[in-house]
Amino acid sequence: MEVHMKELKNGELISLYMAYESEWEYRDSSIWNIVTKMFVVTLTTILIPFLYKEYCENYVPLIIFPVVGIIMDCVFLYILLSACKRYEKIGNTLFKINSMLDKKYRKEIIREKRYKTKLNYFVAYASFTFFMLLGILTIIVLILPKK
């Protein structure tokens, strides 16, 4: 038996809304958790040639580290964009449920949802661009002849 959301009563809609709101908050914290891990791991990987040059250059070509950092940056962008997409879909469903509630039960979530969704996408693309440029600059510095 299929239940359509339009057939639900306010109490059921409120319960559904609360479940989606909890998931929305979890996804938001999950995105920031991914960003934090991505930042630390990618930055460390790209900067290893400068941090541990004397230890690494005898065993591994130093240029490998920024190349691996750039590859990791691309993988993290894919993961982060898919997390942002899930976050956006949950927010859209939350907005639909909110609009179906009686006016006295509705929450003002429109601005917060749009702001957070745009911010998450911005952070994803900004961090990708930052690490891509940092990786490329590191490769250029490592390739340039030493005086």
PDB file of C-alpha atoms in Angstrom:
ATOM      1  CA  MET A   1       0.000   0.000   0.000  1.00  0.00           C
ATOM      2  CA  GLU A   2       1.481   3.285  -1.109  1.00  0.00           C
ATOM      3  CA  VAL A   3       0.907   6.400   0.982  1.00  0.00           C
ATOM      4  CA  HIS A   4       1.152   9.764  -0.736  1.00  0.00           C
ATOM      5  CA  MET A   5       2.483  12.686   1.256  1.00  0.00           C
ATOM      6  CA  LYS A   6      -0.635  14.738   0.447  1.00  0.00           C
ATOM      7  CA  GLU A   7      -2.746  12.203   2.367  1.00  0.00           C
ATOM      8  CA  LEU A   8      -0.718  12.553   5.583  1.00  0.00           C
ATOM      9  CA  LYS A   9      -2.049  14.453   8.592  1.00  0.00           C
ATOM     10  CA  ASN A  10      -0.173  17.274  10.333  1.00  0.00           C
ATOM     11  CA  GLY A  11       1.112  14.973  13.088  1.00  0.00           C
ATOM     12  CA  GLU A  12       2.528  12.524  10.568  1.00  0.00           C
ATOM     13  CA  LEU A  13       3.988  15.345   8.496  1.00  0.00           C
ATOM     14  CA  ILE A  14       5.629  16.832  11.594  1.00  0.00           C
ATOM     15  CA  SER A  15       7.193  13.444  12.419  1.00  0.00           C
ATOM     16  CA  LEU A  16       8.392  13.107   8.832  1.00  0.00           C
ATOM     17  CA  TYR A  17       9.670  16.682   8.888  1.00  0.00           C
ATOM     18  CA  MET A  18      11.636  16.054  12.079  1.00  0.00           C
ATOM     19  CA  ALA A  19      13.225  12.928  10.597  1.00  0.00           C
ATOM     20  CA  TYR A  20      14.270  14.773   7.435  1.00  0.00           C
ATOM     21  CA  GLU A  21      15.509  17.749   9.447  1.00  0.00           C
ATOM     22  CA  SER A  22      17.679  15.445  11.536  1.00  0.00           C
ATOM     23  CA  GLU A  23      19.064  13.852   8.362  1.00  0.00           C
ATOM     24  CA  TRP A  24      19.651  17.311   6.868  1.00  0.00           C
ATOM     25  CA  GLU A  25      21.677  18.390   9.907  1.00  0.00           C
ATOM     26  CA  TYR A  26      23.631  15.118   9.847  1.00  0.00           C
ATOM     27  CA  ARG A  27      24.487  15.591   6.152  1.00  0.00           C
ATOM     28  CA  ASP A  28      25.624  19.148   6.834  1.00  0.00           C
ATOM     29  CA  SER A  29      28.001  18.031   9.567  1.00  0.00           C
ATOM     30  CA  SER A  30      29.113  15.129   7.347  1.00  0.00           C
ATOM     31  CA  ILE A  31      30.043  17.544   4.554  1.00  0.00           C
ATOM     32  CA  TRP A  32      32.149  19.650   6.930  1.00  0.00           C
ATOM     33  CA  ASN A  33      33.772  16.485   8.266  1.00  0.00           C
ATOM     34  CA  ILE A  34      34.735  15.506   4.707  1.00  0.00           C
ATOM     35  CA  VAL A  35      36.081  19.019   4.048  1.00  0.00           C
ATOM     36  CA  THR A  36      38.221  18.917   7.194  1.00  0.00           C
ATOM     37  CA  LYS A  37      39.689  15.512   6.391  1.00  0.00           C
ATOM     38  CA  MET A  38      40.206  16.488   2.756  1.00  0.00           C
ATOM     39  CA  PHE A  39      42.005  19.671   3.755  1.00  0.00           C
ATOM     40  CA  VAL A  40      44.431  17.993   6.146  1.00  0.00           C
ATOM     41  CA  VAL A  41      45.217  14.954   3.990  1.00  0.00           C
ATOM     42  CA  THR A  42      45.550  16.790   0.673  1.00  0.00           C
ATOM     43  CA  LEU A  43      47.552  19.685   2.097  1.00  0.00           C
ATOM     44  CA  THR A  44      49.947  17.321   3.850  1.00  0.00           C
ATOM     45  CA  THR A  45      50.373  15.170   0.749  1.00  0.00           C
ATOM     46  CA  ILE A  46      51.082  18.119  -1.517  1.00  0.00           C
ATOM     47  CA  LEU A  47      53.519  19.724   0.926  1.00  0.00           C
ATOM     48  CA  ILE A  48      55.504  16.577   1.850  1.00  0.00           C
ATOM     49  CA  PRO A  49      58.338  17.529  -0.555  1.00  0.00           C
ATOM     50  CA  PHE A  50      58.922  20.689   1.488  1.00  0.00           C
ATOM     51  CA  LEU A  51      58.283  19.192   4.920  1.00  0.00           C
ATOM     52  CA  TYR A  52      60.316  15.982   4.628  1.00  0.00           C
ATOM     53  CA  LYS A  53      62.585  16.657   1.661  1.00  0.00           C
ATOM     54  CA  GLU A  54      65.726  15.142   3.174  1.00  0.00           C
ATOM     55  CA  TYR A  55      63.912  11.901   4.055  1.00  0.00           C
ATOM     56  CA  CYS A  56      61.901  11.411   0.874  1.00  0.00           C
ATOM     57  CA  GLU A  57      64.148  12.379  -2.004  1.00  0.00           C
ATOM     58  CA  ASN A  58      66.453   9.361  -1.496  1.00  0.00           C
ATOM     59  CA  TYR A  59      63.562   6.906  -1.864  1.00  0.00           C
ATOM     60  CA  VAL A  60      60.854   8.483  -4.006  1.00  0.00           C
ATOM     61  CA  PRO A  61      60.842  11.244  -6.632  1.00  0.00           C
ATOM     62  CA  LEU A  62      59.414  14.301  -4.872  1.00  0.00           C
ATOM     63  CA  ILE A  63      57.128  15.174  -7.766  1.00  0.00           C
ATOM     64  CA  ILE A  64      54.968  12.134  -6.960  1.00  0.00           C
ATOM     65  CA  PHE A  65      53.521  13.787  -3.849  1.00  0.00           C
ATOM     66  CA  PRO A  66      51.847  16.807  -5.495  1.00  0.00           C
ATOM     67  CA  VAL A  67      50.620  14.564  -8.334  1.00  0.00           C
ATOM     68  CA  VAL A  68      49.030  12.219  -5.787  1.00  0.00           C
ATOM     69  CA  GLY A  69      47.616  15.280  -3.988  1.00  0.00           C
ATOM     70  CA  ILE A  70      45.976  16.486  -7.208  1.00  0.00           C
ATOM     71  CA  ILE A  71      44.478  13.023  -7.826  1.00  0.00           C
ATOM     72  CA  MET A  72      43.208  12.927  -4.248  1.00  0.00           C
ATOM     73  CA  ASP A  73      41.739  16.399  -4.750  1.00  0.00           C
ATOM     74  CA  CYS A  74      39.756  15.153  -7.750  1.00  0.00           C
ATOM     75  CA  VAL A  75      38.476  12.139  -5.805  1.00  0.00           C
ATOM     76  CA  PHE A  76      37.519  14.318  -2.845  1.00  0.00           C
ATOM     77  CA  LEU A  77      35.679  16.713  -5.162  1.00  0.00           C
ATOM     78  CA  TYR A  78      33.592  13.824  -6.498  1.00  0.00           C
ATOM     79  CA  ILE A  79      32.817  12.618  -2.953  1.00  0.00           C
ATOM     80  CA  LEU A  80      32.014  16.116  -1.763  1.00  0.00           C
ATOM     81  CA  LEU A  81      29.764  16.944  -4.724  1.00  0.00           C
ATOM     82  CA  SER A  82      27.802  13.727  -4.247  1.00  0.00           C
ATOM     83  CA  ALA A  83      27.383  14.586  -0.538  1.00  0.00           C
ATOM     84  CA  CYS A  84      26.240  18.101  -1.526  1.00  0.00           C
ATOM     85  CA  LYS A  85      23.728  16.634  -3.976  1.00  0.00           C
ATOM     86  CA  ARG A  86      22.265  14.359  -1.268  1.00  0.00           C
ATOM     87  CA  TYR A  87      22.143  17.333   1.089  1.00  0.00           C
ATOM     88  CA  GLU A  88      20.318  19.407  -1.515  1.00  0.00           C
ATOM     89  CA  LYS A  89      17.749  16.656  -2.215  1.00  0.00           C
ATOM     90  CA  ILE A  90      17.045  16.198   1.483  1.00  0.00           C
ATOM     91  CA  GLY A  91      16.629  19.966   1.793  1.00  0.00           C
ATOM     92  CA  ASN A  92      14.188  20.018  -1.133  1.00  0.00           C
ATOM     93  CA  THR A  93      12.108  17.256   0.464  1.00  0.00           C
ATOM     94  CA  LEU A  94      12.228  19.106   3.774  1.00  0.00           C
ATOM     95  CA  PHE A  95      10.981  22.230   2.020  1.00  0.00           C
ATOM     96  CA  LYS A  96       8.112  20.288   0.385  1.00  0.00           C
ATOM     97  CA  ILE A  97       7.052  18.771   3.700  1.00  0.00           C
ATOM     98  CA  ASN A  98       7.227  22.188   5.343  1.00  0.00           C
ATOM     99  CA  SER A  99       5.003  23.712   2.661  1.00  0.00           C
ATOM    100  CA  MET A 100       2.413  20.946   3.175  1.00  0.00           C
ATOM    101  CA  LEU A 101       2.038  21.716   6.885  1.00  0.00           C
ATOM    102  CA  ASP A 102      -0.639  24.040   8.182  1.00  0.00           C
ATOM    103  CA  LYS A 103       0.678  27.594   8.424  1.00  0.00           C
ATOM    104  CA  LYS A 104       0.847  27.518  12.222  1.00  0.00           C
ATOM    105  CA  TYR A 105       3.293  24.559  12.106  1.00  0.00           C
ATOM    106  CA  ARG A 106       5.566  25.793   9.331  1.00  0.00           C
ATOM    107  CA  LYS A 107       9.177  26.782   9.945  1.00  0.00           C
ATOM    108  CA  GLU A 108      11.094  29.544   8.195  1.00  0.00           C
ATOM    109  CA  ILE A 109      13.784  27.387   6.544  1.00  0.00           C
ATOM    110  CA  ILE A 110      13.967  28.750   3.029  1.00  0.00           C
ATOM    111  CA  ARG A 111      16.846  31.181   3.503  1.00  0.00           C
ATOM    112  CA  GLU A 112      18.845  28.840   5.721  1.00  0.00           C
ATOM    113  CA  LYS A 113      18.467  25.933   3.272  1.00  0.00           C
ATOM    114  CA  ARG A 114      19.474  27.948   0.231  1.00  0.00           C
ATOM    115  CA  TYR A 115      22.373  29.607   2.048  1.00  0.00           C
ATOM    116  CA  LYS A 116      23.788  26.338   3.407  1.00  0.00           C
ATOM    117  CA  THR A 117      23.375  24.543   0.073  1.00  0.00           C
ATOM    118  CA  LYS A 118      25.170  27.309  -1.823  1.00  0.00           C
ATOM    119  CA  LEU A 119      27.872  27.487   0.855  1.00  0.00           C
ATOM    120  CA  ASN A 120      28.517  23.740   0.655  1.00  0.00           C
ATOM    121  CA  TYR A 121      28.895  23.846  -3.137  1.00  0.00           C
ATOM    122  CA  PHE A 122      31.111  26.924  -2.871  1.00  0.00           C
ATOM    123  CA  VAL A 123      33.375  25.217  -0.333  1.00  0.00           C
ATOM    124  CA  ALA A 124      33.615  22.126  -2.550  1.00  0.00           C
ATOM    125  CA  TYR A 125      34.693  24.077  -5.633  1.00  0.00           C
ATOM    126  CA  ALA A 126      36.864  26.567  -3.710  1.00  0.00           C
ATOM    127  CA  SER A 127      38.820  23.828  -1.936  1.00  0.00           C
ATOM    128  CA  PHE A 128      39.211  21.924  -5.206  1.00  0.00           C
ATOM    129  CA  THR A 129      40.557  25.039  -6.938  1.00  0.00           C
ATOM    130  CA  PHE A 130      42.880  25.868  -4.046  1.00  0.00           C
ATOM    131  CA  PHE A 131      44.449  22.412  -3.910  1.00  0.00           C
ATOM    132  CA  MET A 132      44.660  22.127  -7.688  1.00  0.00           C
ATOM    133  CA  LEU A 133      46.572  25.417  -7.859  1.00  0.00           C
ATOM    134  CA  LEU A 134      48.744  24.481  -4.885  1.00  0.00           C
ATOM    135  CA  GLY A 135      49.571  21.126  -6.475  1.00  0.00           C
ATOM    136  CA  ILE A 136      50.417  22.695  -9.813  1.00  0.00           C
ATOM    137  CA  LEU A 137      52.585  25.364  -8.174  1.00  0.00           C
ATOM    138  CA  THR A 138      54.382  22.700  -6.159  1.00  0.00           C
ATOM    139  CA  ILE A 139      55.066  20.703  -9.325  1.00  0.00           C
ATOM    140  CA  ILE A 140      56.404  23.824 -11.038  1.00  0.00           C
ATOM    141  CA  VAL A 141      58.686  24.604  -8.070  1.00  0.00           C
ATOM    142  CA  LEU A 142      59.989  21.027  -8.045  1.00  0.00           C
ATOM    143  CA  ILE A 143      60.608  21.020 -11.807  1.00  0.00           C
ATOM    144  CA  LEU A 144      62.410  24.372 -11.941  1.00  0.00           C
ATOM    145  CA  PRO A 145      66.182  23.986 -11.987  1.00  0.00           C
ATOM    146  CA  LYS A 146      67.923  24.693  -8.691  1.00  0.00           C
ATOM    147  CA  LYS A 147      70.649  27.340  -8.686  1.00  0.00           C
TER     148      LYS A 147
END
